[in-house]
Amino acid sequence: MLFYFGYRTFTEKPDQMIEKYGIQRVHHRILFFIARIPGITVNDLLSIIEVSKQALNAPLRQLYEKGLITMVQADYDKRYKQLYLTEKGKLLESELSHVQHEQMKNIFTSLGGNHQEAWIDVMKELSRVRPGQKQFQALLKENLEK
């Protein structure tokens, strides 16, 4: 119950912000991961957010049409599309993430102690079994090595 209400609070402000763009939480998730791994392929994004190609197709198209992302054929293989945020997309994603970072920072500051570390430990344990999390960590590591 607490997790549900906490999640609702965590997503409420960003949901209100993206509403004016005519997009939803799934679009926010897409922007979030493209921001962290610029040039991510559509296939890798599918693996990370653990949705079908059909479920991702419309939101990607909408983000493209709204000028928030670009899709570029990969130099290494023309069959792959790489995704990047446009300047407009970077600005929006930054604003959304900032709201959530500030929210968490304020909570951890008010609680004091090692609550942040404990929360991170719980989140790591919850996400450990997710194939998308494993794919994300692998891509992040690969990006850092470039």
Short mmCIF file of N, CA and C in Angstrom, two decimals:
data_model
loop_
_atom_site.label_atom_id
_atom_site.label_comp_id
_atom_site.label_asym_id
_atom_site.label_seq_id
_atom_site.Cartn_x
_atom_site.Cartn_y
_atom_site.Cartn_z
N MET A 1 0.82 -1.18 0.00
CA MET A 1 0.00 0.00 0.00
C MET A 1 0.88 1.26 0.00
N LEU A 2 1.88 1.30 0.87
CA LEU A 2 2.75 2.47 0.94
C LEU A 2 3.51 2.66 -0.37
N PHE A 3 3.94 1.54 -0.96
CA PHE A 3 4.66 1.63 -2.22
C PHE A 3 3.78 2.25 -3.30
N TYR A 4 2.53 1.84 -3.35
CA TYR A 4 1.58 2.37 -4.33
C TYR A 4 1.40 3.87 -4.14
N PHE A 5 1.13 4.31 -2.93
CA PHE A 5 0.89 5.74 -2.70
C PHE A 5 2.17 6.56 -2.88
N GLY A 6 3.30 5.98 -2.50
CA GLY A 6 4.57 6.66 -2.73
C GLY A 6 4.84 6.84 -4.22
N TYR A 7 4.58 5.79 -4.99
CA TYR A 7 4.78 5.86 -6.44
C TYR A 7 3.86 6.91 -7.06
N ARG A 8 2.62 6.96 -6.59
CA ARG A 8 1.67 7.97 -7.11
C ARG A 8 2.18 9.38 -6.83
N THR A 9 2.70 9.61 -5.65
CA THR A 9 3.24 10.92 -5.30
C THR A 9 4.46 11.23 -6.15
N PHE A 10 5.32 10.25 -6.34
CA PHE A 10 6.56 10.42 -7.11
C PHE A 10 6.27 10.78 -8.57
N THR A 11 5.20 10.24 -9.14
CA THR A 11 4.90 10.45 -10.56
C THR A 11 3.88 11.57 -10.81
N GLU A 12 3.24 12.05 -9.77
CA GLU A 12 2.15 13.02 -9.94
C GLU A 12 2.59 14.32 -10.64
N LYS A 13 3.62 14.95 -10.15
CA LYS A 13 4.06 16.23 -10.72
C LYS A 13 4.55 16.07 -12.17
N PRO A 14 5.42 15.08 -12.46
CA PRO A 14 5.81 14.88 -13.86
C PRO A 14 4.62 14.57 -14.78
N ASP A 15 3.65 13.80 -14.28
CA ASP A 15 2.46 13.50 -15.08
C ASP A 15 1.71 14.79 -15.43
N GLN A 16 1.62 15.69 -14.46
CA GLN A 16 0.95 16.98 -14.71
C GLN A 16 1.74 17.80 -15.73
N MET A 17 3.07 17.74 -15.64
CA MET A 17 3.92 18.51 -16.55
C MET A 17 3.81 18.01 -17.99
N ILE A 18 3.78 16.70 -18.18
CA ILE A 18 3.76 16.16 -19.55
C ILE A 18 2.38 16.24 -20.18
N GLU A 19 1.38 16.41 -19.35
CA GLU A 19 0.01 16.50 -19.85
C GLU A 19 -0.13 17.62 -20.88
N LYS A 20 0.57 18.74 -20.66
CA LYS A 20 0.47 19.87 -21.60
C LYS A 20 1.11 19.57 -22.95
N TYR A 21 1.94 18.51 -23.00
CA TYR A 21 2.55 18.08 -24.27
C TYR A 21 1.69 17.02 -24.96
N GLY A 22 0.62 16.60 -24.29
CA GLY A 22 -0.23 15.56 -24.85
C GLY A 22 0.42 14.20 -24.83
N ILE A 23 1.30 13.97 -23.86
CA ILE A 23 1.96 12.67 -23.74
C ILE A 23 1.71 12.10 -22.35
N GLN A 24 2.12 10.84 -22.17
CA GLN A 24 1.83 10.14 -20.92
C GLN A 24 3.10 9.57 -20.30
N ARG A 25 2.91 8.85 -19.23
CA ARG A 25 4.04 8.31 -18.46
C ARG A 25 4.94 7.41 -19.31
N VAL A 26 4.39 6.64 -20.22
CA VAL A 26 5.22 5.79 -21.08
C VAL A 26 6.19 6.66 -21.90
N HIS A 27 5.73 7.82 -22.34
CA HIS A 27 6.61 8.73 -23.08
C HIS A 27 7.73 9.24 -22.18
N HIS A 28 7.38 9.51 -20.93
CA HIS A 28 8.39 9.96 -19.95
C HIS A 28 9.46 8.89 -19.77
N ARG A 29 9.03 7.64 -19.64
CA ARG A 29 10.00 6.54 -19.49
C ARG A 29 10.94 6.47 -20.69
N ILE A 30 10.40 6.62 -21.87
CA ILE A 30 11.21 6.57 -23.09
C ILE A 30 12.22 7.71 -23.09
N LEU A 31 11.77 8.92 -22.79
CA LEU A 31 12.68 10.08 -22.74
C LEU A 31 13.77 9.85 -21.70
N PHE A 32 13.39 9.31 -20.55
CA PHE A 32 14.34 9.05 -19.47
C PHE A 32 15.48 8.15 -19.93
N PHE A 33 15.15 7.04 -20.57
CA PHE A 33 16.19 6.10 -20.97
C PHE A 33 17.00 6.59 -22.16
N ILE A 34 16.38 7.30 -23.08
CA ILE A 34 17.15 7.87 -24.19
C ILE A 34 18.14 8.90 -23.65
N ALA A 35 17.74 9.67 -22.65
CA ALA A 35 18.63 10.67 -22.04
C ALA A 35 19.85 10.01 -21.40
N ARG A 36 19.66 8.85 -20.80
CA ARG A 36 20.76 8.19 -20.12
C ARG A 36 21.66 7.41 -21.07
N ILE A 37 21.11 6.98 -22.20
CA ILE A 37 21.92 6.25 -23.19
C ILE A 37 21.61 6.83 -24.57
N PRO A 38 22.17 7.99 -24.88
CA PRO A 38 21.94 8.58 -26.21
C PRO A 38 22.42 7.62 -27.30
N GLY A 39 21.61 7.45 -28.33
CA GLY A 39 21.96 6.53 -29.41
C GLY A 39 21.48 5.11 -29.16
N ILE A 40 20.71 4.92 -28.10
CA ILE A 40 20.16 3.60 -27.82
C ILE A 40 19.33 3.13 -29.01
N THR A 41 19.41 1.86 -29.32
CA THR A 41 18.62 1.34 -30.43
C THR A 41 17.20 1.06 -29.95
N VAL A 42 16.29 0.99 -30.90
CA VAL A 42 14.90 0.68 -30.57
C VAL A 42 14.84 -0.69 -29.89
N ASN A 43 15.59 -1.66 -30.41
CA ASN A 43 15.57 -3.01 -29.82
C ASN A 43 16.06 -3.01 -28.37
N ASP A 44 17.12 -2.25 -28.10
CA ASP A 44 17.62 -2.18 -26.73
C ASP A 44 16.61 -1.49 -25.82
N LEU A 45 15.96 -0.45 -26.32
CA LEU A 45 14.94 0.23 -25.54
C LEU A 45 13.78 -0.72 -25.22
N LEU A 46 13.39 -1.52 -26.20
CA LEU A 46 12.34 -2.53 -25.97
C LEU A 46 12.73 -3.46 -24.83
N SER A 47 13.97 -3.91 -24.84
CA SER A 47 14.45 -4.82 -23.81
C SER A 47 14.46 -4.16 -22.43
N ILE A 48 14.87 -2.91 -22.38
CA ILE A 48 14.99 -2.22 -21.09
C ILE A 48 13.63 -1.96 -20.46
N ILE A 49 12.71 -1.43 -21.26
CA ILE A 49 11.42 -1.10 -20.64
C ILE A 49 10.45 -2.28 -20.67
N GLU A 50 10.90 -3.38 -21.25
CA GLU A 50 10.17 -4.65 -21.21
C GLU A 50 8.75 -4.52 -21.76
N VAL A 51 8.66 -3.98 -22.98
CA VAL A 51 7.37 -3.90 -23.67
C VAL A 51 7.53 -4.48 -25.07
N SER A 52 6.41 -4.72 -25.73
CA SER A 52 6.45 -5.25 -27.09
C SER A 52 6.73 -4.13 -28.09
N LYS A 53 7.10 -4.54 -29.27
CA LYS A 53 7.34 -3.58 -30.35
C LYS A 53 6.07 -2.78 -30.63
N GLN A 54 4.94 -3.45 -30.60
CA GLN A 54 3.65 -2.79 -30.83
C GLN A 54 3.39 -1.72 -29.77
N ALA A 55 3.69 -2.03 -28.52
CA ALA A 55 3.43 -1.08 -27.42
C ALA A 55 4.34 0.13 -27.50
N LEU A 56 5.52 -0.02 -28.09
CA LEU A 56 6.48 1.08 -28.17
C LEU A 56 6.31 1.92 -29.42
N ASN A 57 5.76 1.34 -30.47
CA ASN A 57 5.68 2.00 -31.76
C ASN A 57 4.95 3.36 -31.71
N ALA A 58 3.75 3.39 -31.21
CA ALA A 58 2.97 4.63 -31.19
C ALA A 58 3.61 5.72 -30.32
N PRO A 59 4.05 5.41 -29.09
CA PRO A 59 4.70 6.46 -28.30
C PRO A 59 5.97 7.01 -28.94
N LEU A 60 6.77 6.15 -29.56
CA LEU A 60 7.98 6.64 -30.26
C LEU A 60 7.60 7.57 -31.40
N ARG A 61 6.61 7.17 -32.16
CA ARG A 61 6.16 8.00 -33.29
C ARG A 61 5.67 9.36 -32.78
N GLN A 62 4.90 9.35 -31.68
CA GLN A 62 4.38 10.60 -31.12
C GLN A 62 5.50 11.50 -30.63
N LEU A 63 6.50 10.93 -29.98
CA LEU A 63 7.63 11.73 -29.51
C LEU A 63 8.40 12.33 -30.69
N TYR A 64 8.52 11.55 -31.76
CA TYR A 64 9.18 12.03 -32.96
C TYR A 64 8.38 13.18 -33.59
N GLU A 65 7.08 12.98 -33.72
CA GLU A 65 6.21 13.99 -34.33
C GLU A 65 6.17 15.29 -33.51
N LYS A 66 6.34 15.18 -32.20
CA LYS A 66 6.33 16.35 -31.33
C LYS A 66 7.71 17.01 -31.26
N GLY A 67 8.67 16.45 -31.98
CA GLY A 67 10.01 17.04 -32.01
C GLY A 67 10.82 16.83 -30.74
N LEU A 68 10.52 15.76 -30.01
CA LEU A 68 11.23 15.49 -28.76
C LEU A 68 12.37 14.49 -28.94
N ILE A 69 12.29 13.65 -29.98
CA ILE A 69 13.36 12.69 -30.26
C ILE A 69 13.66 12.69 -31.76
N THR A 70 14.84 12.19 -32.08
CA THR A 70 15.20 11.92 -33.48
C THR A 70 15.55 10.44 -33.58
N MET A 71 15.37 9.90 -34.78
CA MET A 71 15.73 8.51 -35.07
C MET A 71 16.72 8.54 -36.22
N VAL A 72 17.87 7.90 -36.01
CA VAL A 72 18.94 7.90 -36.99
C VAL A 72 19.35 6.47 -37.28
N GLN A 73 19.58 6.15 -38.56
CA GLN A 73 20.09 4.82 -38.89
C GLN A 73 21.49 4.67 -38.31
N ALA A 74 21.75 3.54 -37.70
CA ALA A 74 23.05 3.28 -37.10
C ALA A 74 24.11 3.16 -38.20
N ASP A 75 25.26 3.78 -37.97
CA ASP A 75 26.37 3.70 -38.93
C ASP A 75 26.86 2.26 -39.09
N TYR A 76 26.86 1.52 -38.01
CA TYR A 76 27.40 0.17 -38.02
C TYR A 76 26.47 -0.85 -38.67
N ASP A 77 25.17 -0.52 -38.78
CA ASP A 77 24.21 -1.43 -39.39
C ASP A 77 22.93 -0.66 -39.68
N LYS A 78 22.63 -0.48 -40.95
CA LYS A 78 21.48 0.34 -41.37
C LYS A 78 20.13 -0.22 -40.92
N ARG A 79 20.10 -1.46 -40.46
CA ARG A 79 18.84 -2.05 -40.00
C ARG A 79 18.41 -1.49 -38.64
N TYR A 80 19.35 -0.90 -37.91
CA TYR A 80 19.06 -0.41 -36.56
C TYR A 80 18.82 1.09 -36.55
N LYS A 81 17.81 1.50 -35.76
CA LYS A 81 17.56 2.92 -35.55
C LYS A 81 18.06 3.29 -34.17
N GLN A 82 18.85 4.37 -34.14
CA GLN A 82 19.32 4.88 -32.86
C GLN A 82 18.48 6.09 -32.48
N LEU A 83 18.22 6.22 -31.19
CA LEU A 83 17.34 7.26 -30.69
C LEU A 83 18.13 8.31 -29.91
N TYR A 84 17.79 9.57 -30.15
CA TYR A 84 18.42 10.69 -29.47
C TYR A 84 17.34 11.69 -29.08
N LEU A 85 17.57 12.42 -28.00
CA LEU A 85 16.68 13.51 -27.65
C LEU A 85 17.06 14.75 -28.46
N THR A 86 16.06 15.49 -28.89
CA THR A 86 16.31 16.79 -29.50
C THR A 86 16.56 17.78 -28.36
N GLU A 87 16.90 19.01 -28.69
CA GLU A 87 17.08 20.02 -27.64
C GLU A 87 15.80 20.18 -26.83
N LYS A 88 14.68 20.19 -27.52
CA LYS A 88 13.38 20.29 -26.85
C LYS A 88 13.15 19.08 -25.94
N GLY A 89 13.52 17.90 -26.40
CA GLY A 89 13.38 16.68 -25.62
C GLY A 89 14.30 16.68 -24.40
N LYS A 90 15.54 17.17 -24.59
CA LYS A 90 16.49 17.25 -23.47
C LYS A 90 15.97 18.19 -22.39
N LEU A 91 15.41 19.30 -22.81
CA LEU A 91 14.89 20.28 -21.86
C LEU A 91 13.73 19.67 -21.06
N LEU A 92 12.79 19.04 -21.75
CA LEU A 92 11.65 18.44 -21.07
C LEU A 92 12.11 17.33 -20.11
N GLU A 93 12.95 16.45 -20.59
CA GLU A 93 13.41 15.34 -19.74
C GLU A 93 14.15 15.88 -18.52
N SER A 94 14.95 16.89 -18.71
CA SER A 94 15.69 17.51 -17.61
C SER A 94 14.74 18.10 -16.57
N GLU A 95 13.70 18.77 -17.02
CA GLU A 95 12.72 19.36 -16.11
C GLU A 95 11.99 18.27 -15.32
N LEU A 96 11.61 17.20 -16.00
CA LEU A 96 10.91 16.10 -15.34
C LEU A 96 11.79 15.42 -14.30
N SER A 97 13.02 15.14 -14.68
CA SER A 97 13.94 14.48 -13.75
C SER A 97 14.29 15.38 -12.58
N HIS A 98 14.44 16.67 -12.85
CA HIS A 98 14.78 17.61 -11.78
C HIS A 98 13.70 17.61 -10.69
N VAL A 99 12.45 17.61 -11.10
CA VAL A 99 11.34 17.60 -10.14
C VAL A 99 11.45 16.36 -9.24
N GLN A 100 11.72 15.22 -9.84
CA GLN A 100 11.79 13.99 -9.05
C GLN A 100 13.06 13.93 -8.20
N HIS A 101 14.18 14.42 -8.73
CA HIS A 101 15.41 14.45 -7.93
C HIS A 101 15.24 15.34 -6.70
N GLU A 102 14.64 16.49 -6.91
CA GLU A 102 14.41 17.41 -5.79
C GLU A 102 13.48 16.81 -4.75
N GLN A 103 12.46 16.14 -5.22
CA GLN A 103 11.51 15.50 -4.31
C GLN A 103 12.23 14.47 -3.42
N MET A 104 13.04 13.63 -4.04
CA MET A 104 13.76 12.61 -3.27
C MET A 104 14.81 13.25 -2.36
N LYS A 105 15.51 14.25 -2.85
CA LYS A 105 16.52 14.94 -2.05
C LYS A 105 15.89 15.54 -0.79
N ASN A 106 14.75 16.18 -0.96
CA ASN A 106 14.06 16.78 0.18
C ASN A 106 13.62 15.74 1.21
N ILE A 107 13.14 14.61 0.72
CA ILE A 107 12.72 13.55 1.64
C ILE A 107 13.92 13.01 2.42
N PHE A 108 15.01 12.69 1.71
CA PHE A 108 16.18 12.14 2.39
C PHE A 108 16.80 13.15 3.36
N THR A 109 16.78 14.42 2.98
CA THR A 109 17.30 15.46 3.88
C THR A 109 16.46 15.55 5.14
N SER A 110 15.15 15.51 4.98
CA SER A 110 14.28 15.62 6.15
C SER A 110 14.38 14.39 7.07
N LEU A 111 14.66 13.23 6.51
CA LEU A 111 14.77 12.02 7.32
C LEU A 111 16.13 11.90 7.99
N GLY A 112 17.16 12.42 7.33
CA GLY A 112 18.51 12.32 7.89
C GLY A 112 19.00 10.88 7.90
N GLY A 113 20.13 10.67 8.54
CA GLY A 113 20.67 9.32 8.68
C GLY A 113 21.00 8.67 7.34
N ASN A 114 20.91 7.37 7.33
CA ASN A 114 21.28 6.62 6.12
C ASN A 114 20.04 6.10 5.37
N HIS A 115 18.96 6.83 5.44
CA HIS A 115 17.74 6.40 4.75
C HIS A 115 17.94 6.27 3.24
N GLN A 116 18.74 7.17 2.66
CA GLN A 116 18.97 7.11 1.22
C GLN A 116 19.66 5.81 0.84
N GLU A 117 20.67 5.43 1.58
CA GLU A 117 21.38 4.18 1.29
C GLU A 117 20.46 2.97 1.42
N ALA A 118 19.65 2.98 2.46
CA ALA A 118 18.71 1.87 2.67
C ALA A 118 17.70 1.81 1.52
N TRP A 119 17.21 2.96 1.10
CA TRP A 119 16.25 3.00 -0.01
C TRP A 119 16.89 2.47 -1.29
N ILE A 120 18.13 2.88 -1.55
CA ILE A 120 18.84 2.40 -2.74
C ILE A 120 19.02 0.89 -2.67
N ASP A 121 19.35 0.37 -1.50
CA ASP A 121 19.50 -1.08 -1.34
C ASP A 121 18.19 -1.80 -1.65
N VAL A 122 17.07 -1.27 -1.17
CA VAL A 122 15.77 -1.89 -1.44
C VAL A 122 15.47 -1.85 -2.94
N MET A 123 15.71 -0.71 -3.59
CA MET A 123 15.44 -0.59 -5.03
C MET A 123 16.33 -1.53 -5.84
N LYS A 124 17.58 -1.66 -5.45
CA LYS A 124 18.49 -2.59 -6.14
C LYS A 124 17.97 -4.02 -6.02
N GLU A 125 17.52 -4.36 -4.84
CA GLU A 125 17.03 -5.73 -4.62
C GLU A 125 15.75 -5.98 -5.43
N LEU A 126 14.85 -5.00 -5.45
CA LEU A 126 13.62 -5.15 -6.23
C LEU A 126 13.92 -5.27 -7.73
N SER A 127 14.88 -4.50 -8.22
CA SER A 127 15.15 -4.47 -9.66
C SER A 127 16.08 -5.58 -10.12
N ARG A 128 16.74 -6.24 -9.19
CA ARG A 128 17.74 -7.25 -9.52
C ARG A 128 17.23 -8.33 -10.48
N VAL A 129 15.99 -8.71 -10.38
CA VAL A 129 15.45 -9.79 -11.20
C VAL A 129 14.91 -9.32 -12.55
N ARG A 130 14.87 -8.02 -12.80
CA ARG A 130 14.31 -7.48 -14.04
C ARG A 130 15.31 -7.62 -15.18
N PRO A 131 14.92 -8.25 -16.28
CA PRO A 131 15.82 -8.33 -17.43
C PRO A 131 16.14 -6.95 -18.00
N GLY A 132 15.20 -6.04 -17.94
CA GLY A 132 15.43 -4.69 -18.44
C GLY A 132 16.52 -3.97 -17.67
N GLN A 133 16.58 -4.18 -16.37
CA GLN A 133 17.60 -3.55 -15.54
C GLN A 133 18.97 -4.10 -15.91
N LYS A 134 19.05 -5.39 -16.15
CA LYS A 134 20.32 -6.01 -16.53
C LYS A 134 20.79 -5.46 -17.88
N GLN A 135 19.88 -5.31 -18.83
CA GLN A 135 20.20 -4.76 -20.14
C GLN A 135 20.66 -3.31 -20.01
N PHE A 136 19.97 -2.54 -19.18
CA PHE A 136 20.33 -1.14 -18.97
C PHE A 136 21.75 -1.02 -18.39
N GLN A 137 22.07 -1.83 -17.40
CA GLN A 137 23.40 -1.78 -16.78
C GLN A 137 24.48 -2.15 -17.80
N ALA A 138 24.21 -3.14 -18.63
CA ALA A 138 25.17 -3.55 -19.66
C ALA A 138 25.41 -2.42 -20.67
N LEU A 139 24.33 -1.78 -21.10
CA LEU A 139 24.47 -0.68 -22.06
C LEU A 139 25.15 0.52 -21.44
N LEU A 140 24.85 0.81 -20.20
CA LEU A 140 25.49 1.92 -19.50
C LEU A 140 26.98 1.70 -19.41
N LYS A 141 27.37 0.47 -19.06
CA LYS A 141 28.79 0.13 -18.97
C LYS A 141 29.46 0.26 -20.34
N GLU A 142 28.78 -0.23 -21.37
CA GLU A 142 29.30 -0.14 -22.73
C GLU A 142 29.48 1.31 -23.16
N ASN A 143 28.52 2.16 -22.82
CA ASN A 143 28.59 3.58 -23.16
C ASN A 143 29.75 4.26 -22.46
N LEU A 144 30.00 3.91 -21.21
CA LEU A 144 31.08 4.51 -20.44
C LEU A 144 32.44 4.10 -20.98
N GLU A 145 32.53 2.92 -21.57
CA GLU A 145 33.79 2.42 -22.10
C GLU A 145 34.14 3.04 -23.44
N LYS A 146 33.16 3.66 -24.08
CA LYS A 146 33.42 4.28 -25.40
C LYS A 146 34.20 5.55 -25.29
#
